[in-house]
Coordinates of C-alpha atoms and ligand atoms in Angstrom, one line a residue:
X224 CA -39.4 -31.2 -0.6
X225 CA -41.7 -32.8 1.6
X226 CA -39.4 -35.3 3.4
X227 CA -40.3 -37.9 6.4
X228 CA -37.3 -40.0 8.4
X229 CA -38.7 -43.2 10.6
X230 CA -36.1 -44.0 13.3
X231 CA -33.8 -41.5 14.6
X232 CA -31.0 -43.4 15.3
X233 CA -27.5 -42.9 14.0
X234 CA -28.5 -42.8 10.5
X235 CA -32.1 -41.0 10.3
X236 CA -30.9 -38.3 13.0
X237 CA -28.1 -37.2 10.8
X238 CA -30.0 -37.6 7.3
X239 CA -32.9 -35.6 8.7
X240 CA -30.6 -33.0 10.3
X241 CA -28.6 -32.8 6.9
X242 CA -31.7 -32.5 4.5
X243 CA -33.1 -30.2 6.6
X244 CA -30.3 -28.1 6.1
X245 CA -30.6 -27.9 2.0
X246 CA -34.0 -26.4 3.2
X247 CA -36.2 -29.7 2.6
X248 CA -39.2 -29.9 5.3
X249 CA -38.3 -32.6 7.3
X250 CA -40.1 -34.9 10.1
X251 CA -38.0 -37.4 12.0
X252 CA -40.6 -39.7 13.5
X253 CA -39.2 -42.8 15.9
X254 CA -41.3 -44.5 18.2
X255 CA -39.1 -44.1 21.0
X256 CA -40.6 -41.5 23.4
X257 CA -37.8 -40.6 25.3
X258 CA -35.3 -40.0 22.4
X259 CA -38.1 -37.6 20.8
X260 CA -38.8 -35.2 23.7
X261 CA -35.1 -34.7 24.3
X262 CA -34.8 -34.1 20.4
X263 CA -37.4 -31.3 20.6
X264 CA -35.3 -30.2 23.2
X265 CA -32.1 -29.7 21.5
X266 CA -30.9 -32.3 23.3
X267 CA -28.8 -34.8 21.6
X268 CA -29.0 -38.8 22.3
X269 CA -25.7 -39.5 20.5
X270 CA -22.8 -38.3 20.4
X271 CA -22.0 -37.1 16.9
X272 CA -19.3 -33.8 16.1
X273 CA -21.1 -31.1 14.3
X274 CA -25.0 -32.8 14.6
X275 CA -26.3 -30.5 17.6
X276 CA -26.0 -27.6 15.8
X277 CA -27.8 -28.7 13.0
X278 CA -30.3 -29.8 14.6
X279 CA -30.7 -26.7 16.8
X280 CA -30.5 -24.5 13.8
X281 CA -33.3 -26.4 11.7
X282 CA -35.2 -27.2 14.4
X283 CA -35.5 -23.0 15.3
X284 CA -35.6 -22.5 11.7
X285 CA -39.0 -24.5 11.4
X286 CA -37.3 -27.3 9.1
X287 CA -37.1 -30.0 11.6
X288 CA -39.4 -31.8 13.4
X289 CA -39.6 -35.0 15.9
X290 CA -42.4 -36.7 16.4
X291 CA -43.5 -40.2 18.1
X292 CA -46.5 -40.1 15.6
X293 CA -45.5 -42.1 12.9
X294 CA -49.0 -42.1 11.0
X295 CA -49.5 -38.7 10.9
X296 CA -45.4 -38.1 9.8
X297 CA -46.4 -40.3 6.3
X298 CA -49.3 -37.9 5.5
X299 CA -47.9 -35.8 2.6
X300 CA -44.7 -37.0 2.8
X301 CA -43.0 -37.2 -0.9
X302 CA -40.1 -39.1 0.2
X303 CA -40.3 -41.4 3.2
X304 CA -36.8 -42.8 4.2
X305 CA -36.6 -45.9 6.7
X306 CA -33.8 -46.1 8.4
X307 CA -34.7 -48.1 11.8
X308 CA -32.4 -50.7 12.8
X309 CA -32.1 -54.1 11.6
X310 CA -30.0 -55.7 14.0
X311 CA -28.9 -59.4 13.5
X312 CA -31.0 -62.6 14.0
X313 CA -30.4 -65.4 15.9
X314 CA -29.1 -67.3 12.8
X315 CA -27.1 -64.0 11.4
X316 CA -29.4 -62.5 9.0
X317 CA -30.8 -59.4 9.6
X318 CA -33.7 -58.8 11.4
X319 CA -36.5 -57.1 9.2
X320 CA -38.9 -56.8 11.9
X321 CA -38.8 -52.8 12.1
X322 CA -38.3 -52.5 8.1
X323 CA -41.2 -54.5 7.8
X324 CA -43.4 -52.7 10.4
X325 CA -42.2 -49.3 9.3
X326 CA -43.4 -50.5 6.0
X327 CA -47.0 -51.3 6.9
X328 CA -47.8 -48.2 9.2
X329 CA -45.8 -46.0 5.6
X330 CA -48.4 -48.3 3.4
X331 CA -51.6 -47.8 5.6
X332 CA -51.4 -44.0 5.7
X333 CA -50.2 -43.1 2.5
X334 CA -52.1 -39.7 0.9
X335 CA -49.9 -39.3 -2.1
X336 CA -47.6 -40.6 -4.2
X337 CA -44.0 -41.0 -2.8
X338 CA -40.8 -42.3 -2.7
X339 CA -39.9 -44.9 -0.4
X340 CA -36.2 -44.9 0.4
X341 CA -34.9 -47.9 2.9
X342 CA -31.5 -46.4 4.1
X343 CA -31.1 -49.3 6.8
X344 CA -29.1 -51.9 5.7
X345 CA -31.1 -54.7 4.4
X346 CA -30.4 -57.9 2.3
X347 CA -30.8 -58.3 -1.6
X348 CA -34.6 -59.0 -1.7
X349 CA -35.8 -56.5 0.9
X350 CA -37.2 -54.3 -1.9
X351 CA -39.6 -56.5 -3.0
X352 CA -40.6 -57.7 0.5
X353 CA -41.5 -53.7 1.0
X354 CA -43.4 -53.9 -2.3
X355 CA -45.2 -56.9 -0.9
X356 CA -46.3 -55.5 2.5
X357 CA -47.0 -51.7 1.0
X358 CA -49.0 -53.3 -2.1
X359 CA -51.2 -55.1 0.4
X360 CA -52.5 -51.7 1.9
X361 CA -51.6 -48.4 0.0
X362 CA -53.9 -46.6 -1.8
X363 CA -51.6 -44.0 -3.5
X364 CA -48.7 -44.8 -6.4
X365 CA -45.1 -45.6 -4.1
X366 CA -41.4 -46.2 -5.6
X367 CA -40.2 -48.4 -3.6
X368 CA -35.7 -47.6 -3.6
X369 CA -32.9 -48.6 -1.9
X370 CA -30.2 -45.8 -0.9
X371 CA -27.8 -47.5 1.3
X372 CA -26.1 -44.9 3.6
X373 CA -22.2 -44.8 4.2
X374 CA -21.7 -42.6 6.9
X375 CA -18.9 -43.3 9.3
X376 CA -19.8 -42.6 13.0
X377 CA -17.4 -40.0 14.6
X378 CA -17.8 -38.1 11.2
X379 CA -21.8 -38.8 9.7
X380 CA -22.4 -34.7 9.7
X381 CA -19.5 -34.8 7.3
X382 CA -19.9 -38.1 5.0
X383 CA -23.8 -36.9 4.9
X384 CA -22.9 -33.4 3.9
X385 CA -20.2 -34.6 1.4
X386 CA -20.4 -38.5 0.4
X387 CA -17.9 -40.0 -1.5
X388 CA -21.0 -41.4 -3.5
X389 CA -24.7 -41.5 -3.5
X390 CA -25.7 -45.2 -4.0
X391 CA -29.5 -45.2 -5.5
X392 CA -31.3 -48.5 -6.8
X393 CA -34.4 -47.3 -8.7
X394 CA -36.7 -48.9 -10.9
X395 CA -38.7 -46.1 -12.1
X396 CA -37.2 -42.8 -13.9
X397 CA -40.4 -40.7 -11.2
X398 CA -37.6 -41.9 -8.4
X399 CA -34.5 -41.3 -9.7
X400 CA -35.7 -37.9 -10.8
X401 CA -36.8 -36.8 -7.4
X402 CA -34.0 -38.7 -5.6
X403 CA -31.3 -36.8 -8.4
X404 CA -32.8 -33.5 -6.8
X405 CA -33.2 -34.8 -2.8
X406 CA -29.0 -35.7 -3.0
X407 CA -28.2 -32.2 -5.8
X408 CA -26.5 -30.5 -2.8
X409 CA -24.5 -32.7 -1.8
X410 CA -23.5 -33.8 -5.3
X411 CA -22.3 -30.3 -6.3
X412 CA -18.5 -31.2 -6.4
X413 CA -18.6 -33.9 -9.0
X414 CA -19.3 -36.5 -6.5
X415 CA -21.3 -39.4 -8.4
X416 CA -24.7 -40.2 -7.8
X417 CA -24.6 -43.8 -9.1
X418 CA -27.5 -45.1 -10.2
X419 CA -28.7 -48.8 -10.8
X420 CA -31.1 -51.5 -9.8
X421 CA -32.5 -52.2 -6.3
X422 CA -30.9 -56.1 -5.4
X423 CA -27.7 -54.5 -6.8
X424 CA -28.2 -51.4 -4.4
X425 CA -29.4 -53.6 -1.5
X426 CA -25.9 -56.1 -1.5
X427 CA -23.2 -53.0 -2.5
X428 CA -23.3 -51.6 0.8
X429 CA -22.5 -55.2 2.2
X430 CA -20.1 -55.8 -0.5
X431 CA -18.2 -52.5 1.3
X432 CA -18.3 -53.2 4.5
X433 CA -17.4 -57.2 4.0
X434 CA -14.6 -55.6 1.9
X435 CA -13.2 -53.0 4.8
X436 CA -13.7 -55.6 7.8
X437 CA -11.5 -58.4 5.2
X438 CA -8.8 -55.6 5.1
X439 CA -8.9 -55.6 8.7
X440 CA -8.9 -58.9 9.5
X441 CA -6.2 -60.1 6.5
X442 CA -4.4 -57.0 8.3
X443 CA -4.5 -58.2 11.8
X444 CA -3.2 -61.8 10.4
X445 CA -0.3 -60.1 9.0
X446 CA 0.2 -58.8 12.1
X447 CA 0.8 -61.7 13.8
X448 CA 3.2 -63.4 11.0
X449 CA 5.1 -60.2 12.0
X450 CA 5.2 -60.7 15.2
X451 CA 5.8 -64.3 14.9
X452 CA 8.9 -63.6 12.6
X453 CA 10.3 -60.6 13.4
X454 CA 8.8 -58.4 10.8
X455 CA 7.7 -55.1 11.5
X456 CA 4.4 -54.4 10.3
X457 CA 4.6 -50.4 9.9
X458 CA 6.6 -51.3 7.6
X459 CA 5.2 -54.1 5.8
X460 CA 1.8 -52.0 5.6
X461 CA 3.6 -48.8 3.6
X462 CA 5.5 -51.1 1.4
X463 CA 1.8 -52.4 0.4
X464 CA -0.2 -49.9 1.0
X465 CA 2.0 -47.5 -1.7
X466 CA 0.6 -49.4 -4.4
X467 CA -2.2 -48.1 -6.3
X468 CA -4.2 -51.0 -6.4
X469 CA -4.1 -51.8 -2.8
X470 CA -4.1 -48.2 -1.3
X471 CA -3.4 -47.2 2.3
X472 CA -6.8 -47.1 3.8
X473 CA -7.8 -49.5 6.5
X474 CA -4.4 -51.7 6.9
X475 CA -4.3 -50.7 10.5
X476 CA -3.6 -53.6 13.0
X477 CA -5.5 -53.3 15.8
X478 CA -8.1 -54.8 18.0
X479 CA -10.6 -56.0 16.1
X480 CA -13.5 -54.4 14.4
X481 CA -16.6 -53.6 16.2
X482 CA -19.5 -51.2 15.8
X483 CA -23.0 -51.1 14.9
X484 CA -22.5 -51.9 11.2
X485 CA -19.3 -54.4 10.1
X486 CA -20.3 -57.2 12.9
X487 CA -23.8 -57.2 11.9
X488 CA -23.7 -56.9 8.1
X489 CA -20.3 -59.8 7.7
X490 CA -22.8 -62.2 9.8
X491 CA -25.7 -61.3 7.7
X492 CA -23.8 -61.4 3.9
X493 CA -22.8 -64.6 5.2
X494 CA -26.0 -65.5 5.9
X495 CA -27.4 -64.5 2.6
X496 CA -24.7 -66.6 0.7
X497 CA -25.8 -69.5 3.0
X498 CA -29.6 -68.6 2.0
X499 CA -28.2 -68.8 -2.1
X500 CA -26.1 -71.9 -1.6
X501 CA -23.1 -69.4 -2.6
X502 CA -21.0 -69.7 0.8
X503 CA -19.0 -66.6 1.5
X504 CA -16.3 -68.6 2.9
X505 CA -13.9 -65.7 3.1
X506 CA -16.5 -63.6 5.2
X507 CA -16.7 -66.5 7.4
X508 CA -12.4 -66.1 7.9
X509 CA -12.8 -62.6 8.0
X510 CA -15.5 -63.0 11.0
X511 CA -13.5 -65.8 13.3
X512 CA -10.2 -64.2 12.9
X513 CA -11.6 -60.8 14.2
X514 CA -13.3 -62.6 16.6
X515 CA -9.6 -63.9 17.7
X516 CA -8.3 -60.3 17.4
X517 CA -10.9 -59.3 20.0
X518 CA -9.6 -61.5 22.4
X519 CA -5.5 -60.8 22.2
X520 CA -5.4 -57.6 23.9
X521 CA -6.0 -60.0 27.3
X522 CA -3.4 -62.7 25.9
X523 CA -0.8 -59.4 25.8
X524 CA -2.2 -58.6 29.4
X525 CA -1.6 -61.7 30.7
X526 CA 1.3 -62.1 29.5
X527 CA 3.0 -59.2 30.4
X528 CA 1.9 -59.2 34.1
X529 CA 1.1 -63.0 35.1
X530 CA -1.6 -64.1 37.4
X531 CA -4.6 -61.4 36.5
X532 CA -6.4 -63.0 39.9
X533 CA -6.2 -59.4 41.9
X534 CA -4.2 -57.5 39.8
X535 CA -5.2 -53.9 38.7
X536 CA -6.1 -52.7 35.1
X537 CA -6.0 -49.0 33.3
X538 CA -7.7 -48.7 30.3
X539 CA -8.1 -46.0 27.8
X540 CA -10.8 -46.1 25.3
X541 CA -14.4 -47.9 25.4
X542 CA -16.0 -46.9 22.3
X543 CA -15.4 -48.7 19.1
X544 CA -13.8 -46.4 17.2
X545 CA -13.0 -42.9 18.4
X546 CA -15.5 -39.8 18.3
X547 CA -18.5 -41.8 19.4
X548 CA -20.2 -43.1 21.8
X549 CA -21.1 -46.2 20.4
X550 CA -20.2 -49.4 22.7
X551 CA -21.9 -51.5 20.1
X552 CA -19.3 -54.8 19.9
X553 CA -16.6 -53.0 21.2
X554 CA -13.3 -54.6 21.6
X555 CA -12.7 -52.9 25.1
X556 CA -16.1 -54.7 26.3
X557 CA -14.6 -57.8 25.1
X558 CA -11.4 -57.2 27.4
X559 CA -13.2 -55.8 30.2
X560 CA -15.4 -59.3 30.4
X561 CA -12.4 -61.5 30.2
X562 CA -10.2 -59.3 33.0
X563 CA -13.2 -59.1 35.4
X564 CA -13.4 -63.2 34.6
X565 CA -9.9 -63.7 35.5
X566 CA -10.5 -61.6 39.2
X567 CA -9.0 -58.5 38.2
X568 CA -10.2 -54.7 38.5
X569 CA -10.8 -52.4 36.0
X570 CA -10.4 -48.4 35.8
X571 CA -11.6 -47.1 32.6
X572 CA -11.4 -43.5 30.8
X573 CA -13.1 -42.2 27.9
X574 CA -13.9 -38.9 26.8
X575 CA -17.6 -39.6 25.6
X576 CA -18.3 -43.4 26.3
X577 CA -18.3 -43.1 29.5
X578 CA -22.4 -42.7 30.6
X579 CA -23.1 -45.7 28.1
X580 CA -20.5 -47.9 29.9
X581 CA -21.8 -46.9 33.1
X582 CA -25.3 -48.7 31.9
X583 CA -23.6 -51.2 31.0
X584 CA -21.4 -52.1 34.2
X585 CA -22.4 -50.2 36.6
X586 CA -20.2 -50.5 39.7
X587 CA -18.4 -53.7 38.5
X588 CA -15.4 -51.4 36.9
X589 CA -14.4 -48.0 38.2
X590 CA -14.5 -45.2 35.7
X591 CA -11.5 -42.0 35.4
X592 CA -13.1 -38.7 34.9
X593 CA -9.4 -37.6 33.9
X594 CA -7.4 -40.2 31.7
X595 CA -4.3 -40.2 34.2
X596 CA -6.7 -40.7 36.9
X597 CA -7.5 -44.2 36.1
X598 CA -3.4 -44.8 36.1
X599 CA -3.4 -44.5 40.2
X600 CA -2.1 -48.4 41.2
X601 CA -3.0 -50.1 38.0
X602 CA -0.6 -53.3 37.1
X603 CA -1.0 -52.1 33.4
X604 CA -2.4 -49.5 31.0
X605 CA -4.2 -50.9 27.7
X606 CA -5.0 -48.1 24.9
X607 CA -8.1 -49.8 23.6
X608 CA -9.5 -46.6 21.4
X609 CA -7.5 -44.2 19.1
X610 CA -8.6 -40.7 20.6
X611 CA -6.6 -38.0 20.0
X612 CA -6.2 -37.3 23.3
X613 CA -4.5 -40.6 23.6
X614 CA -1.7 -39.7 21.0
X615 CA 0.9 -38.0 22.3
X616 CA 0.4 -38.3 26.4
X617 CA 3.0 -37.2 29.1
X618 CA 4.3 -41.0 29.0
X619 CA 6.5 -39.7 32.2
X620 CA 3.5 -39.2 33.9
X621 CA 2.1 -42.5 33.2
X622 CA 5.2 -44.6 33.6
X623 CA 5.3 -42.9 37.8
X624 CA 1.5 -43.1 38.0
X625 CA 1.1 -46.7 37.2
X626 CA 1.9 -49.5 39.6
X627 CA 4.5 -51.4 37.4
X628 CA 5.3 -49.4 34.1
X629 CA 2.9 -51.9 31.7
X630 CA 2.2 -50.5 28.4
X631 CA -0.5 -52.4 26.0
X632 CA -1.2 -50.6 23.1
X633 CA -4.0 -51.9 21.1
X634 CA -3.9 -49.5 18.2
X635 CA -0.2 -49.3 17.6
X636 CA 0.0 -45.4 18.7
X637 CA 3.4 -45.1 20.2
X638 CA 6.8 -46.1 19.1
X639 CA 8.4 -49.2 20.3
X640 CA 12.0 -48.1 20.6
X641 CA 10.8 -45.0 22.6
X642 CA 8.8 -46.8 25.1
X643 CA 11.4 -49.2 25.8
X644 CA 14.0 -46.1 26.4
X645 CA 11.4 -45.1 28.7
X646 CA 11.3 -48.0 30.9
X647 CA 7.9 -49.5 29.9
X648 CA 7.2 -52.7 29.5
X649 CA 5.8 -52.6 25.9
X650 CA 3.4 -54.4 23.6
X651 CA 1.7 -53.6 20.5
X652 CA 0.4 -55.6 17.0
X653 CA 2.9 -56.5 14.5
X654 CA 5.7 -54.9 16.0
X655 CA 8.3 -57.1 18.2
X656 CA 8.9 -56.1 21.5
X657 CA 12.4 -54.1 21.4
Ligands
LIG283 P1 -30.2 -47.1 15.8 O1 -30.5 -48.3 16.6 O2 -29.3 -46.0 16.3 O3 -31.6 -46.3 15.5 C1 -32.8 -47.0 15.0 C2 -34.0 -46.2 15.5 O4 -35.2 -46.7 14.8 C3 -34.3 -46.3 17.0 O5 -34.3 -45.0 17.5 C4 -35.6 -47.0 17.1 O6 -36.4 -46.5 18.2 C5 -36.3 -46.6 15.7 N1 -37.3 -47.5 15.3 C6 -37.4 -48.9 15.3 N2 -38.5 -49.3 14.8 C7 -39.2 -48.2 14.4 C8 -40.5 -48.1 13.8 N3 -41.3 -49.1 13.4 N4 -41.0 -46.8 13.6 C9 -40.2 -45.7 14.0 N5 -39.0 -45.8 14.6 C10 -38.5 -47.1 14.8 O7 -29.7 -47.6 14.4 P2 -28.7 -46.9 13.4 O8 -27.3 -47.1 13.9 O9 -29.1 -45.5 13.0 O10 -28.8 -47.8 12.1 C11 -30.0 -47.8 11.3 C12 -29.8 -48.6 10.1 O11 -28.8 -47.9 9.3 C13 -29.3 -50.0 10.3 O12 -29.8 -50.8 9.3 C14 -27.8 -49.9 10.1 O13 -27.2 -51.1 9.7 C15 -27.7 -48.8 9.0 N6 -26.4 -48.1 9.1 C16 -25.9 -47.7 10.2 C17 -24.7 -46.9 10.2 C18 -24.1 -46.5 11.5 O14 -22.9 -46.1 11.5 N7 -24.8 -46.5 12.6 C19 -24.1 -46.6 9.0 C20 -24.7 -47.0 7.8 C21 -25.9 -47.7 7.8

């Protein structure tokens, strides 16, 4: 199939590279010069396990292409999936100024007639703006769908390859038959394809991630009634999380959600309930306790070493989740602003965030190339990301390294007990300090 991707972010990089690899013909058009010549390159803008050698393989295999020319990428396209960025508005909604350009240049070269899939989140009611702007220009039949995409970063190659579920909101059976054979490969295990209409498409994917950032959040409250009364929350979170209808996924305290995606679609399902007169008031909760969460891992800082006015700080972890890159609302960013506020230094590590943070600061923190490095003088340590190679560290090492033996450990890694045998001064979530 004749298959075109505009934006190569995140999303359209991995959907291209993946239905290139069932053998679809596949251009990946983004108007971002830079990110397209290293592309046809091989070389990889985001860090993302598994996606270079896709797109090296279908890129030599004549599957793959890049191209700046977004024009000439709709011309005999049968399915044209949008999937640029719609980041939030100053009043929270999301901003539909790519969608909606994407749209016109997909409506004004049109030579066929095709399936246009918007993959980037958008609210209920972006369908039918599509519809609007395409019906104004096109010249060829278009299905306008919505297949809202539910990769996690750190793992996209896999969730792409093998999704849990294909979400598709179609009006017309010429769609949902070409869509059923676009996703038949990666449907082969009895993974649903779930079809239904477009608003209902559209809002799903917000309903999910409003409903995983509310785990978090109700999580990181419970948390702090732990701490607050001497409950343990390991404990509290099997004891719920054994139950069917809850379920174990997501009850991790931590230090707030960040990311492209949970930040940006809470504010904007918010935003649409506002737009309905239907207030979301949990999702507003959901959005200033997080926004709280963000902030403790400085409270537990402070706390533990006083005056932060010339003091020295370790920290492991910048991206917002582990095996990306992604700084996007990152807690550690959060942290790193308030210690820098309060007069203190900063020495960071991470194993692949470390170029982007670099942009970001410059020389205003001083970056590790080897985790332990950063330890050399620091008042404290704060684990700030869940890498692996965080899990199990030579805590010896770290207790001698360190200035004063300061542990913060923002994603509840290590066991209390064990680091107060060890000498460190400890904190976590939800767990009182032994
Ligand atoms: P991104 O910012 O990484 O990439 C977007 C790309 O679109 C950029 O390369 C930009 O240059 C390009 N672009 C913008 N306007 C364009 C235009 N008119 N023509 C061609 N290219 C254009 O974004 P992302 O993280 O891939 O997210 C894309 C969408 O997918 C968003 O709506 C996001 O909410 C959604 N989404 C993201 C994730 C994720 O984990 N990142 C997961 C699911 C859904």
């Amino acid at each position: 199939m004749n298959v075109t991707v505009i934006g190569t972010g995140y999303v359209g990089l991995v959907a291209g590279a993946c239905l290139a690899e069932t053998g679809n013909d596949v251009r990946c058009a983004d108007l971002d010069a830079t990110k397209i010549a290293r592309l046809q390159q091989n070389d990889i803008p985001i860090y993302e396990p598994g996606l270079d050698t896709l797109v090296e393989r279908n890129q030599s295999e004549g599957r793959l292409h890049f191209t700046t020319d977004v024009p000439a990428a709709v011309n005999g396209a049968e399915v044209i999936i949008i999937a640029v960025g719609t980041p939030p508005d100053e009043d929270g909604s999301a901003d539909l100024r790519h969608v909606l350009a994407a749209s016109r240049t997909i409506g004004a070269n049109l030579t066929n007639e095709s399936v246009i899939v918007t993959k980037s989140t958008v609210p209920v009611g972006t369908a039918a703006k599509i519809d609007e702007v395409l019906g104004s220009v096109a010249t060829h039949p278009y299905h306008v769908c919505s297949n809202p995409e539910f990769l996690k970063e750190g793992d996209a190659v896999k969730d792409f390859l093998y999704p849990d579920r294909v979400i598709i909101g179609a009006a017309t059976e010429h769609a949902r038959s070409v869509l059923t054979e676009l996703y038949a490969p990666f449907v082969r295990t009895g993974k649903p394809i779930i079809f239904m209409d477009v608003p209902s498409a559209e809002l799903t994917k917000y309903a999910a991630n409003a409903m995983l950032a509310t785990r978090i959040s109700f999580m990181n409250e419970i948390a702090l009634l732990c701490e607050r009364t001497g409950a343990n929350v390991d404990l509290v979170r099997k004891g719920i999380g054994s139950d069917p209808r809850i379920g174990s996924s997501f009850l991790f305290p931590g230090a707030g959600y960040g990311g492209s995606c949970f930040p940006k679609d809470v504010k904007a399902l918010i935003r649409t309930g506002h737009d309905v007169n239907a207030s979301v008031d949990i999702l507003s909760s959901v959005e200033a306790v997080n926004e709280r969460q963000k902030r403790r891992l400085f409270e537990k800082v402070s706390t533990a070493i006083g005056d932060l006015n010339g003091a020295h700080v370790a920290i492991w972890g910048l991206a917002f989740k582990p095996n990306t890159d992604d700084l996007r609302e990152a807690p550690a960013l959060v942290l790193i602003d308030q210690l820098l506020a309060a007069g203190a230094t900063v020495c960071a590590h991470d194993p692949v965030a470390m170029p982007e943070a670099k942009h970001r600061y410059g020389d205003r923190i001083h970056f590790a190339d080897v985790n332990y490095d950063a330890l050399a003088g620091a008042d404290a340590l704060v684990v700030v990301t869940e890498w692996n190679a965080y899990r199990n560290p030579d805590f010896t090492r770290i207790k001698t390294t360190l200035r004063r033996p300061v542990l913060i450990d923002g994603r509840n890694l290590y066991d209390p007990v064990k680091m107060h045998r060890i000498g460190f001064t400890y904190d976590s979530f939800g767990r009182l300090r032994p």
